[in-house]
Short mmCIF file of C-alpha atoms in Angstrom, two decimals:
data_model
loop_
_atom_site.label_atom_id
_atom_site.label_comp_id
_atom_site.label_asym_id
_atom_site.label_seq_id
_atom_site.Cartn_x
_atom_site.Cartn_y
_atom_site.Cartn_z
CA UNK A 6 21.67 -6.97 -1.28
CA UNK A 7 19.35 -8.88 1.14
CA UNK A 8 18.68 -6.94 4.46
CA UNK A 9 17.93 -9.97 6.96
CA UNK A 10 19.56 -13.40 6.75
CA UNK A 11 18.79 -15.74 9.42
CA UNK A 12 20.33 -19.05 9.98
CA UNK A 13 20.03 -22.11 10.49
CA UNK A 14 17.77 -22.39 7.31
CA UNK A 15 16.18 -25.39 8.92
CA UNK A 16 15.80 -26.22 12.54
CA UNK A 17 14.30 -29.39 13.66
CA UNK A 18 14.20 -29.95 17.20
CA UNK A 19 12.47 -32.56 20.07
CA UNK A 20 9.06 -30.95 21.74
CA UNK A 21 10.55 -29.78 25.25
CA UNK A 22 13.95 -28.05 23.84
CA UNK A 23 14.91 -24.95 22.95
CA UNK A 24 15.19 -23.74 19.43
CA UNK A 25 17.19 -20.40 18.32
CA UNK A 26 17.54 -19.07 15.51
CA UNK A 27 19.75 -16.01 14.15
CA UNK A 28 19.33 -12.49 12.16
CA UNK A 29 21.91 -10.55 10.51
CA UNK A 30 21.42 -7.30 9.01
CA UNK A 31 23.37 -4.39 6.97
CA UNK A 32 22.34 -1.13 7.48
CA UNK A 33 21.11 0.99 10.78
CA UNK A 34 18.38 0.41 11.86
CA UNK A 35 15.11 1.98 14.00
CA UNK A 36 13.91 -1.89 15.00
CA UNK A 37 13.68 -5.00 14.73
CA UNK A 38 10.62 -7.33 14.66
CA UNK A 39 10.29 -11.16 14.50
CA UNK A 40 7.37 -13.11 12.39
CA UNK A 41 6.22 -16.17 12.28
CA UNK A 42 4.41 -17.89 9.28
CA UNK A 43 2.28 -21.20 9.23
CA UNK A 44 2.49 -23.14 5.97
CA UNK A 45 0.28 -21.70 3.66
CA UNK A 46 -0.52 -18.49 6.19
CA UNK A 47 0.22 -14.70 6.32
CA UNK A 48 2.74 -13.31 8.74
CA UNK A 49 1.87 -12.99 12.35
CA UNK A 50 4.10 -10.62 14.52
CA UNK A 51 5.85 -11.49 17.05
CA UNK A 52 7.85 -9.47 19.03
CA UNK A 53 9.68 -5.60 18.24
CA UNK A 54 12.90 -4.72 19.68
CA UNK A 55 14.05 -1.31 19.39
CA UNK A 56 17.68 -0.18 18.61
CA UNK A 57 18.30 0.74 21.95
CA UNK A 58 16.85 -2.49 23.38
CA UNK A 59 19.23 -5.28 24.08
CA UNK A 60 16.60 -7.76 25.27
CA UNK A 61 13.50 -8.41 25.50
CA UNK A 62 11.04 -11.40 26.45
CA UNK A 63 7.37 -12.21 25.10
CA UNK A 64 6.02 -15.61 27.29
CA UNK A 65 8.21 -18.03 25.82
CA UNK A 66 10.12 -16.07 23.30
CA UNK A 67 13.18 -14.01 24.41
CA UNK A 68 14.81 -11.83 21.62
CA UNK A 69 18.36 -10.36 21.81
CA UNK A 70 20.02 -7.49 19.77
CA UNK A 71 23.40 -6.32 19.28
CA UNK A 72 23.29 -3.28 17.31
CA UNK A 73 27.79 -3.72 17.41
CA UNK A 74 27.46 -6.89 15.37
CA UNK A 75 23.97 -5.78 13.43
CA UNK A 76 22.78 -9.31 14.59
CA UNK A 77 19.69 -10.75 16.64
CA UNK A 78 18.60 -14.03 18.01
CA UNK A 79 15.14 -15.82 18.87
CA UNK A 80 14.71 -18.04 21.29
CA UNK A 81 11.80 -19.97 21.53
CA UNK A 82 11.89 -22.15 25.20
CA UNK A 83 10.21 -25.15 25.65
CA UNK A 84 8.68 -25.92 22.36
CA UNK A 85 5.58 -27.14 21.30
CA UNK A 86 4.80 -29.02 18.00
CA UNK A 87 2.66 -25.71 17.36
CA UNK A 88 5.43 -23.69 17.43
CA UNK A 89 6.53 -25.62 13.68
CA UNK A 90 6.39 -22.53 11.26
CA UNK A 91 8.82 -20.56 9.29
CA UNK A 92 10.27 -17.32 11.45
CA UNK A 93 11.59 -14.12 9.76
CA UNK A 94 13.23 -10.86 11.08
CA UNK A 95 12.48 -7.62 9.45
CA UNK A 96 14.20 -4.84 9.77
CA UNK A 97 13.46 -1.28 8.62
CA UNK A 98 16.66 0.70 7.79
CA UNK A 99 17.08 4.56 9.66
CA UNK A 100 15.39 7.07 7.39
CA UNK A 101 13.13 5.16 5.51
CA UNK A 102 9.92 3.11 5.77
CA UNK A 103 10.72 -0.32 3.92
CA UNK A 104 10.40 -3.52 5.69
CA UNK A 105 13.27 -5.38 4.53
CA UNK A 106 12.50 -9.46 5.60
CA UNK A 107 15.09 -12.16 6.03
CA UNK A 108 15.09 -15.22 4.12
CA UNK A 109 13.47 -17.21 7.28
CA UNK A 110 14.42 -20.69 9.50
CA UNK A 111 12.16 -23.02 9.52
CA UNK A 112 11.57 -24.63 12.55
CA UNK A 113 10.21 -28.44 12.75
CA UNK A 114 9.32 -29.38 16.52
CA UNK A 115 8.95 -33.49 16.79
CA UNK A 116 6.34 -34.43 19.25
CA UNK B 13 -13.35 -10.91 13.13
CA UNK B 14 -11.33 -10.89 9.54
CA UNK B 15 -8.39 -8.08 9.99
CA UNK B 16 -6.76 -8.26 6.73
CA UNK B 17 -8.67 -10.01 3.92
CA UNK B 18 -7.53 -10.78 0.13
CA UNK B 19 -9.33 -12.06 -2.55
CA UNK B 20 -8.82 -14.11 -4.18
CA UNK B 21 -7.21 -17.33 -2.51
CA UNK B 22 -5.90 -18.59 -5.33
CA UNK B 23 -5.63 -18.28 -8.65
CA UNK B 24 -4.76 -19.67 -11.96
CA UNK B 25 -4.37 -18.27 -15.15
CA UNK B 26 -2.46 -18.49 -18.07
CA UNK B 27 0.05 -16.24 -19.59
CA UNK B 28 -1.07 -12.80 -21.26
CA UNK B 29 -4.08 -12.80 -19.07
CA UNK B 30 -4.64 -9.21 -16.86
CA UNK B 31 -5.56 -10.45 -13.44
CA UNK B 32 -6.82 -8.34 -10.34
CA UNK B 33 -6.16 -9.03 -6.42
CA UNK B 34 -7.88 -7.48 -3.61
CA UNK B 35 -7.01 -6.38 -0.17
CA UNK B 36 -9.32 -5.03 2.28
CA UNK B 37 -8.47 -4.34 6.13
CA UNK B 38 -10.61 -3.35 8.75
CA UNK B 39 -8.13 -2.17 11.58
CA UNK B 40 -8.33 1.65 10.60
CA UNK B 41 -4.49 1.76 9.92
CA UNK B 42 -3.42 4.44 7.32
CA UNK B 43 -1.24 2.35 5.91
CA UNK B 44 -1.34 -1.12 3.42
CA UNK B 45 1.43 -2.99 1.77
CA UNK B 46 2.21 -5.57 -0.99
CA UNK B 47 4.53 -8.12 -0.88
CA UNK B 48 5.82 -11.12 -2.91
CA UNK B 49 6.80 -14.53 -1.44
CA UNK B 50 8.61 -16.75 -4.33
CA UNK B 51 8.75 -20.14 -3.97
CA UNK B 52 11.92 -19.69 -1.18
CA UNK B 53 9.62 -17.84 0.60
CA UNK B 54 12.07 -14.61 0.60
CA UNK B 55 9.22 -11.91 1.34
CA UNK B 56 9.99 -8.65 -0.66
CA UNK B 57 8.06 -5.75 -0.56
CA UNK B 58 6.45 -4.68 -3.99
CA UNK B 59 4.64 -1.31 -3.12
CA UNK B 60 2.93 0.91 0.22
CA UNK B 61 0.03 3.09 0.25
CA UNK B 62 -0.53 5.76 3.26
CA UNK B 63 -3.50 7.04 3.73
CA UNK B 64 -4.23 6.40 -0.47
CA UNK B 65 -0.75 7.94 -0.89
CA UNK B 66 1.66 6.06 -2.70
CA UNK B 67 4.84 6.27 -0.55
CA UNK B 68 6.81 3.11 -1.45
CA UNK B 69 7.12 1.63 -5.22
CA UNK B 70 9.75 -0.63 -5.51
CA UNK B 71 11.50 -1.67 -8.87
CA UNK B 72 8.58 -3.84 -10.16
CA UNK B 73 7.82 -4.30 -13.46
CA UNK B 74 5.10 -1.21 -14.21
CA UNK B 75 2.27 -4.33 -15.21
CA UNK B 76 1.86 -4.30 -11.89
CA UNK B 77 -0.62 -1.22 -10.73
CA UNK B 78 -1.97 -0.75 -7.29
CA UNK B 79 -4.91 0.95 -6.68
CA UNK B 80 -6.09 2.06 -3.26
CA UNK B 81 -9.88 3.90 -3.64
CA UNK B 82 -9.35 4.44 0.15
CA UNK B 83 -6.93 3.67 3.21
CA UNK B 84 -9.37 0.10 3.49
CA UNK B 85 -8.71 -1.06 0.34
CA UNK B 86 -5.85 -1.93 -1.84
CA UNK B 87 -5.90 -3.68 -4.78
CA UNK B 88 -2.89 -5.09 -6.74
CA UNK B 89 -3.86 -5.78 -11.09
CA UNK B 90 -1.51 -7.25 -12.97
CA UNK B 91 -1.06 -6.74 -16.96
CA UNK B 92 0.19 -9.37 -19.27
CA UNK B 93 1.50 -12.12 -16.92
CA UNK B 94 4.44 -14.09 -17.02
CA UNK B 95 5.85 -17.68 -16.04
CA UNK B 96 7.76 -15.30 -13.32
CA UNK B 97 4.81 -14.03 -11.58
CA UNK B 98 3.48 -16.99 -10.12
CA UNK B 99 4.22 -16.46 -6.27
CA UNK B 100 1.99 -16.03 -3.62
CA UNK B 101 1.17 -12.20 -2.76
CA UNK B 102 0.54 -10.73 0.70
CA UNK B 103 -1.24 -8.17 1.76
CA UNK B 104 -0.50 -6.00 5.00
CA UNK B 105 -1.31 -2.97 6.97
CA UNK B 106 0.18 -1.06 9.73
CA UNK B 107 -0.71 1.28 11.65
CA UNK B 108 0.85 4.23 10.58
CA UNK B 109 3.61 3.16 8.42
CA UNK B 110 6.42 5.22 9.69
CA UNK B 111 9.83 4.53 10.21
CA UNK B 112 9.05 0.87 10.73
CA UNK B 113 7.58 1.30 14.81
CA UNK B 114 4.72 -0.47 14.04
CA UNK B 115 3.66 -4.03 14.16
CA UNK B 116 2.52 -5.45 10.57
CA UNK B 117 -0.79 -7.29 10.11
CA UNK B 118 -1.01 -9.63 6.95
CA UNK B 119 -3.68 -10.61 4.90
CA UNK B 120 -3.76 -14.50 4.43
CA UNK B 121 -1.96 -14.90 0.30
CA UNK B 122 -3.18 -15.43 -2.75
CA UNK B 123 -1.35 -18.01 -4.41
CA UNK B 124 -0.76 -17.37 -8.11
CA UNK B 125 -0.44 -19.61 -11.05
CA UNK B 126 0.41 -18.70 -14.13
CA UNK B 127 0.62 -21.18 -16.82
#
C-alpha cells in the first residue's frame, strides 16, 4: 500500500492566502521531507523534518508533524502565483532506505 | 551549473524497441535513484545505486537494467517496451543515501512514449 497520501488533491487558492495541504503515512519513520514539482520539472526539496521534530519553518513554509497520528501538514503563507506546482511528502520508513512519495496536491494560486 | 542531468528529454518509440536513458550528476553524492511518474504523477521508486552498488531494486519488470559505470552516472535501458511504459522517468541523487537524512536532487524527466 501507498506510503504518503496527501489531501486536498487540488488546492486553488487567491494570491495573498494561505494554502495547506496534508500527509499521511503508515509505517515509522526516520523523516519527513516536502517537494515541490513545476509542470513538466523534477522535484525540488523543500523542507526535512525529523521524527523528533514537531515543527519547523523555512521563509514562508512552516511544516508540522505528529508522529501519534503518522500525519504532517504544509503551510505555505502568503502565496504567490509562483508558488502553483504540485507538492509531495516522502517519507522513508525506519530501517530501510526507500523514499516512499505521496500521491501530491496540487496547488493553483490566482493572481 | 547543471546538478542532475538526463538525456534524453523526450522520447518516442514504438513498441518492441530497446531504448536507453541517461543520468549524470555532478554533486559528488554516492548515491543515484530512478523513479517513475505515471500519468497521476504518483512518483515510485524503480531502483538505487550507492557508490555503483546496487542497494535498492524494486519489483520492476527485469527489461528494465540499470547500469551505473561510476557513482556520476546512471543509466536506465529498457528491453522490449510496452504501451505501459510510457511515463516520464526521474533521475535523482543524494548524498549518501542512508536511512532517508538526506535531501534528494532530481534530474529534470524524460518523458516516454511508446506507441
Amino acid at each position: 500500500s501507498q506510503q504518503g497520501e496527501e489531501d486536498p488533491q487540488a488546492l486553488s487558492i487567491q494570491e495573498g492566502e494561505n494554502a495547506t495541504m496534508n500527509c499521511s503515512y503508515k509505517t515509522s519513520i526516520n523523516n519527513l521531507q516536502w517537494y515541490r514539482q513545476n509542470s513538466g520539472r523534477g522535484l525540488v526539496h523543500l523542507i526535512l523534518i525529523r521524527s523528533n521534530e514537531r515543527e519547523k519553518h523555512s521563509g514562508r513554509l512552516r511544516v508540522t508533524l505528529d508522529t501519534s497520528k503518522k500525519s504532517s501538514s504544509l503551510l505555505i503563507t502568503a502565496s504567490r502565483a509562483a508558488d502553483t506546482a504540485s507538492y509531495f511528502c516522502a517519507t522513508v520508513s525506519s530501517g530501510t532506505y526507500k523514499y516512499i512519495f505521496g500521491t501530491g496536491t496540487r496547488l493553483k494560486v490566482l493572481a | 551549473d547543471t546538478a542532475v542531468s538526463q538525456t534524453p528529454k523526450y522520447l518516442v518509440t514504438q513498441m518492441g524497441n530497446d531504448k536507453s536513458i541517461k543520468c549524470e550528476q555532478n554533486l559528488g553524492h554516492d548515491t543515484m535513484y530512478w523513479y517513475k511518474q505515471d500519468s497521476k504523477k504518483f512518483l515510485k521508486i524503480m531502483f538505487s545505486y550507492n557508490n555503483k552498488e546496487l542497494i535498492i531494486n524494486e519489483t520492476v519488470p527485469n527489461r528494465f537494467s540499470p547500469k551505473s559505470p561510476d557513482k556520476a552516472h546512471l543509466n536506465l535501458h529498457i528491453n522490449s517496451l510496452e504501451l505501459g511504459d510510457s511515463a516520464v522517468y526521474f533521475c535523482a541523487s543524494s548524498l549518501l543515501g542512508g536511512g532517508g537524512t538526506d535531501t534528494q536532487y532530481f534530474g529534470p524527466g524524460t518523458r516516454l512514449t511508446v506507441l
